[in-house]
Amino acid sequence: MHELIAFVGGGSMAASLIGGLIAAGHPPARLRVAVRTPASAARLRERFGVESLTDNAQALAGADVAVLAVKPQQMAEALQGLRLAPGATAISVAAGVRVATLAQWLGTDAVVRAMPNTPALFRCGVSGLYADPQLPEASRRRAEQVLGSVGETCWVPREEQIDAVTALSGCGPAYYFLLTELLREAGAALGLDPAVAARLALGTFVGAAQMARDAGADVAVLRAQVTSKGGSTEAALAHLEAAGLGRIFREALGAADRRARLRGEELAQLAASPTNPPAP
Ligand SMILES: NC(=O)c1ccc[n+]([C@@H]2O[C@H](COP(=O)([O-])OP(=O)(O)OC[C@H]3O[C@@H](n4cnc5c(N)ncnc54)[C@H](OP(=O)(O)O)[C@@H]3O)[C@@H](O)[C@H]2O)c1
């Protein structure tokens, strides 16, 4: 018998997880989703054939897993007065909301924090996961099952590393999109038709990503294999290195990491504020 998984929030991240779970063989009858508006509830019911409601407590009743998938700033309100069923696990995909904050709001330590990324929509995401070392193995496996339905999962040993995950893979798709934009602009600047440059840029990155995954060699080896001595690739890579591309990426990820940490602190302060206590 499949576990009953209830979602609190049914937006784009929840929809990709629900779609991924169903594609992975989880029966829609063992999925439930609670949203704010009846219109969203109806859309989700129609799209996935799952039970959908506008009452969070009702959604969590008897559920083995609660996936918390509202916006970070909506979390306090969404969890107001909520309690998990006995033995259940909460998995939060909300950026910046800490395990201790969620544990305080839900009155349980059975909490996993996850940071997925948008390719999850196409079931090729990658997620970082964190849980307190005391969390039972069964709860960890539940989190791997849910996030694993839309891509790969990697555990990190310390919660603050979720900020680094945010900086790397959470924000990562945007870096890739930017590089694609820059490549096509540079190609057009060399005289290529912009539409042709766009196709070449996209096709190159998609092909290189597939090769990096499937070729069975480290990306540094693959790079060396396409860099002939005195050739065009070497000329371009030497220029990127001299311009400090490695340093620029380290600084960029550092900025994203700091931003994520600050957001976590703001939300933790909000949680601790006496004006914002969810009633038990
Ligand atoms: N999207 C991503 O790529 C991505 C990546 C990593 C992490 N995340 C995390 O995933 C979470 C969800 O993001 P999203 O992009 O899916 O957001 P979204 O599309 O805005 O969806 C938010 C959902 O929450 C529902 N909701 C709002 N308040 C609620 C309440 N009080 N009770 C129950 N449901 C409520 C909304 O219902 P209505 O539709 O009825 O308004 C909507 O279904 C965020 O915390 C984000 O940090 C997202």
JSON list of C-alpha atoms in Angstrom, two decimals, residues 144-246:
[
{"chain": "A", "resi": 144, "resn": "GLU", "atom": "CA", "xyz": [14.13, 10.73, -1.16]},
{"chain": "A", "resi": 145, "resn": "GLN", "atom": "CA", "xyz": [11.05, 9.11, -2.68]},
{"chain": "A", "resi": 146, "resn": "VAL", "atom": "CA", "xyz": [9.16, 12.40, -3.08]},
{"chain": "A", "resi": 147, "resn": "LEU", "atom": "CA", "xyz": [12.08, 14.50, -4.40]},
{"chain": "A", "resi": 148, "resn": "GLY", "atom": "CA", "xyz": [13.54, 11.54, -6.28]},
{"chain": "A", "resi": 149, "resn": "SER", "atom": "CA", "xyz": [10.35, 11.39, -8.37]},
{"chain": "A", "resi": 150, "resn": "VAL", "atom": "CA", "xyz": [11.48, 14.56, -10.18]},
{"chain": "A", "resi": 151, "resn": "GLY", "atom": "CA", "xyz": [15.24, 14.01, -10.37]},
{"chain": "A", "resi": 152, "resn": "GLU", "atom": "CA", "xyz": [18.33, 13.32, -8.32]},
{"chain": "A", "resi": 153, "resn": "THR", "atom": "CA", "xyz": [18.73, 13.88, -4.58]},
{"chain": "A", "resi": 154, "resn": "CYS", "atom": "CA", "xyz": [21.83, 14.74, -2.51]},
{"chain": "A", "resi": 155, "resn": "TRP", "atom": "CA", "xyz": [21.93, 14.96, 1.28]},
{"chain": "A", "resi": 156, "resn": "VAL", "atom": "CA", "xyz": [23.98, 17.69, 2.94]},
{"chain": "A", "resi": 157, "resn": "PRO", "atom": "CA", "xyz": [25.26, 17.19, 6.50]},
{"chain": "A", "resi": 158, "resn": "ARG", "atom": "CA", "xyz": [24.66, 20.73, 7.84]},
{"chain": "A", "resi": 159, "resn": "GLU", "atom": "CA", "xyz": [21.56, 22.87, 7.45]},
{"chain": "A", "resi": 160, "resn": "GLU", "atom": "CA", "xyz": [23.48, 26.01, 6.46]},
{"chain": "A", "resi": 161, "resn": "GLN", "atom": "CA", "xyz": [24.73, 24.08, 3.42]},
{"chain": "A", "resi": 162, "resn": "ILE", "atom": "CA", "xyz": [21.19, 24.27, 2.03]},
{"chain": "A", "resi": 163, "resn": "ASP", "atom": "CA", "xyz": [22.08, 27.92, 1.34]},
{"chain": "A", "resi": 164, "resn": "ALA", "atom": "CA", "xyz": [25.04, 26.71, -0.72]},
{"chain": "A", "resi": 165, "resn": "VAL", "atom": "CA", "xyz": [22.71, 24.27, -2.50]},
{"chain": "A", "resi": 166, "resn": "THR", "atom": "CA", "xyz": [20.39, 27.21, -3.22]},
{"chain": "A", "resi": 167, "resn": "ALA", "atom": "CA", "xyz": [23.35, 29.17, -4.64]},
{"chain": "A", "resi": 168, "resn": "LEU", "atom": "CA", "xyz": [24.55, 26.25, -6.79]},
{"chain": "A", "resi": 169, "resn": "SER", "atom": "CA", "xyz": [21.64, 24.16, -8.04]},
{"chain": "A", "resi": 170, "resn": "GLY", "atom": "CA", "xyz": [18.62, 26.19, -6.87]},
{"chain": "A", "resi": 171, "resn": "CYS", "atom": "CA", "xyz": [19.81, 29.27, -8.79]},
{"chain": "A", "resi": 172, "resn": "GLY", "atom": "CA", "xyz": [21.86, 27.17, -11.24]},
{"chain": "A", "resi": 173, "resn": "PRO", "atom": "CA", "xyz": [19.31, 26.96, -14.06]},
{"chain": "A", "resi": 174, "resn": "ALA", "atom": "CA", "xyz": [19.45, 30.78, -14.31]},
{"chain": "A", "resi": 175, "resn": "TYR", "atom": "CA", "xyz": [23.26, 30.68, -14.76]},
{"chain": "A", "resi": 176, "resn": "TYR", "atom": "CA", "xyz": [22.83, 28.15, -17.54]},
{"chain": "A", "resi": 177, "resn": "PHE", "atom": "CA", "xyz": [20.10, 30.23, -19.23]},
{"chain": "A", "resi": 178, "resn": "LEU", "atom": "CA", "xyz": [22.31, 33.32, -18.98]},
{"chain": "A", "resi": 179, "resn": "LEU", "atom": "CA", "xyz": [25.28, 31.49, -20.52]},
{"chain": "A", "resi": 180, "resn": "THR", "atom": "CA", "xyz": [23.01, 30.37, -23.38]},
{"chain": "A", "resi": 181, "resn": "GLU", "atom": "CA", "xyz": [21.90, 33.97, -23.91]},
{"chain": "A", "resi": 182, "resn": "LEU", "atom": "CA", "xyz": [25.50, 35.21, -23.87]},
{"chain": "A", "resi": 183, "resn": "LEU", "atom": "CA", "xyz": [26.67, 32.53, -26.28]},
{"chain": "A", "resi": 184, "resn": "ARG", "atom": "CA", "xyz": [23.95, 33.29, -28.81]},
{"chain": "A", "resi": 185, "resn": "GLU", "atom": "CA", "xyz": [24.61, 37.05, -28.56]},
{"chain": "A", "resi": 186, "resn": "ALA", "atom": "CA", "xyz": [28.33, 36.47, -29.07]},
{"chain": "A", "resi": 187, "resn": "GLY", "atom": "CA", "xyz": [27.60, 34.23, -32.06]},
{"chain": "A", "resi": 188, "resn": "ALA", "atom": "CA", "xyz": [25.35, 36.88, -33.61]},
{"chain": "A", "resi": 189, "resn": "ALA", "atom": "CA", "xyz": [28.08, 39.48, -33.00]},
{"chain": "A", "resi": 190, "resn": "LEU", "atom": "CA", "xyz": [30.39, 37.30, -35.10]},
{"chain": "A", "resi": 191, "resn": "GLY", "atom": "CA", "xyz": [27.94, 37.66, -37.99]},
{"chain": "A", "resi": 192, "resn": "LEU", "atom": "CA", "xyz": [25.70, 34.60, -37.58]},
{"chain": "A", "resi": 193, "resn": "ASP", "atom": "CA", "xyz": [21.98, 35.00, -38.17]},
{"chain": "A", "resi": 194, "resn": "PRO", "atom": "CA", "xyz": [20.53, 35.48, -34.62]},
{"chain": "A", "resi": 195, "resn": "ALA", "atom": "CA", "xyz": [18.09, 32.58, -35.04]},
{"chain": "A", "resi": 196, "resn": "VAL", "atom": "CA", "xyz": [20.91, 30.29, -36.19]},
{"chain": "A", "resi": 197, "resn": "ALA", "atom": "CA", "xyz": [23.14, 31.48, -33.32]},
{"chain": "A", "resi": 198, "resn": "ALA", "atom": "CA", "xyz": [20.29, 30.74, -30.87]},
{"chain": "A", "resi": 199, "resn": "ARG", "atom": "CA", "xyz": [19.85, 27.19, -32.21]},
{"chain": "A", "resi": 200, "resn": "LEU", "atom": "CA", "xyz": [23.59, 26.52, -32.12]},
{"chain": "A", "resi": 201, "resn": "ALA", "atom": "CA", "xyz": [23.92, 27.86, -28.55]},
{"chain": "A", "resi": 202, "resn": "LEU", "atom": "CA", "xyz": [20.98, 25.84, -27.23]},
{"chain": "A", "resi": 203, "resn": "GLY", "atom": "CA", "xyz": [21.94, 22.67, -29.09]},
{"chain": "A", "resi": 204, "resn": "THR", "atom": "CA", "xyz": [25.54, 22.92, -27.89]},
{"chain": "A", "resi": 205, "resn": "PHE", "atom": "CA", "xyz": [24.59, 23.19, -24.22]},
{"chain": "A", "resi": 206, "resn": "VAL", "atom": "CA", "xyz": [21.95, 20.46, -24.40]},
{"chain": "A", "resi": 207, "resn": "GLY", "atom": "CA", "xyz": [24.38, 18.15, -26.23]},
{"chain": "A", "resi": 208, "resn": "ALA", "atom": "CA", "xyz": [27.29, 18.95, -23.91]},
{"chain": "A", "resi": 209, "resn": "ALA", "atom": "CA", "xyz": [25.08, 18.38, -20.82]},
{"chain": "A", "resi": 210, "resn": "GLN", "atom": "CA", "xyz": [24.02, 14.99, -22.14]},
{"chain": "A", "resi": 211, "resn": "MET", "atom": "CA", "xyz": [27.63, 14.11, -22.95]},
{"chain": "A", "resi": 212, "resn": "ALA", "atom": "CA", "xyz": [28.78, 15.22, -19.49]},
{"chain": "A", "resi": 213, "resn": "ARG", "atom": "CA", "xyz": [26.17, 12.90, -17.97]},
{"chain": "A", "resi": 214, "resn": "ASP", "atom": "CA", "xyz": [26.61, 9.90, -20.26]},
{"chain": "A", "resi": 215, "resn": "ALA", "atom": "CA", "xyz": [30.22, 9.86, -21.47]},
{"chain": "A", "resi": 216, "resn": "GLY", "atom": "CA", "xyz": [31.54, 8.27, -18.29]},
{"chain": "A", "resi": 217, "resn": "ALA", "atom": "CA", "xyz": [34.40, 10.76, -17.93]},
{"chain": "A", "resi": 218, "resn": "ASP", "atom": "CA", "xyz": [34.88, 13.75, -15.65]},
{"chain": "A", "resi": 219, "resn": "VAL", "atom": "CA", "xyz": [33.94, 17.11, -17.21]},
{"chain": "A", "resi": 220, "resn": "ALA", "atom": "CA", "xyz": [37.56, 18.31, -16.83]},
{"chain": "A", "resi": 221, "resn": "VAL", "atom": "CA", "xyz": [38.68, 15.34, -18.97]},
{"chain": "A", "resi": 222, "resn": "LEU", "atom": "CA", "xyz": [35.97, 16.04, -21.54]},
{"chain": "A", "resi": 223, "resn": "ARG", "atom": "CA", "xyz": [37.08, 19.68, -21.67]},
{"chain": "A", "resi": 224, "resn": "ALA", "atom": "CA", "xyz": [40.71, 18.67, -22.17]},
{"chain": "A", "resi": 225, "resn": "GLN", "atom": "CA", "xyz": [39.65, 16.32, -24.98]},
{"chain": "A", "resi": 226, "resn": "VAL", "atom": "CA", "xyz": [38.11, 19.19, -26.98]},
{"chain": "A", "resi": 227, "resn": "THR", "atom": "CA", "xyz": [40.98, 21.62, -26.30]},
{"chain": "A", "resi": 228, "resn": "SER", "atom": "CA", "xyz": [43.66, 21.06, -28.95]},
{"chain": "A", "resi": 229, "resn": "LYS", "atom": "CA", "xyz": [47.02, 22.71, -28.42]},
{"chain": "A", "resi": 230, "resn": "GLY", "atom": "CA", "xyz": [47.08, 26.06, -30.24]},
{"chain": "A", "resi": 231, "resn": "GLY", "atom": "CA", "xyz": [43.44, 25.66, -31.37]},
{"chain": "A", "resi": 232, "resn": "SER", "atom": "CA", "xyz": [40.33, 27.87, -31.19]},
{"chain": "A", "resi": 233, "resn": "THR", "atom": "CA", "xyz": [38.96, 26.31, -27.99]},
{"chain": "A", "resi": 234, "resn": "GLU", "atom": "CA", "xyz": [42.26, 26.89, -26.24]},
{"chain": "A", "resi": 235, "resn": "ALA", "atom": "CA", "xyz": [42.25, 30.54, -27.35]},
{"chain": "A", "resi": 236, "resn": "ALA", "atom": "CA", "xyz": [38.72, 31.05, -25.99]},
{"chain": "A", "resi": 237, "resn": "LEU", "atom": "CA", "xyz": [39.38, 29.22, -22.68]},
{"chain": "A", "resi": 238, "resn": "ALA", "atom": "CA", "xyz": [42.62, 31.16, -22.13]},
{"chain": "A", "resi": 239, "resn": "HIS", "atom": "CA", "xyz": [40.67, 34.38, -22.53]},
{"chain": "A", "resi": 240, "resn": "LEU", "atom": "CA", "xyz": [37.97, 33.26, -20.06]},
{"chain": "A", "resi": 241, "resn": "GLU", "atom": "CA", "xyz": [40.62, 32.27, -17.55]},
{"chain": "A", "resi": 242, "resn": "ALA", "atom": "CA", "xyz": [42.53, 35.55, -17.91]},
{"chain": "A", "resi": 243, "resn": "ALA", "atom": "CA", "xyz": [39.25, 37.45, -17.45]},
{"chain": "A", "resi": 244, "resn": "GLY", "atom": "CA", "xyz": [38.73, 35.65, -14.12]},
{"chain": "A", "resi": 245, "resn": "LEU", "atom": "CA", "xyz": [35.68, 33.50, -14.94]},
{"chain": "A", "resi": 246, "resn": "GLY", "atom": "CA", "xyz": [36.42, 31.10, -12.06]}
]
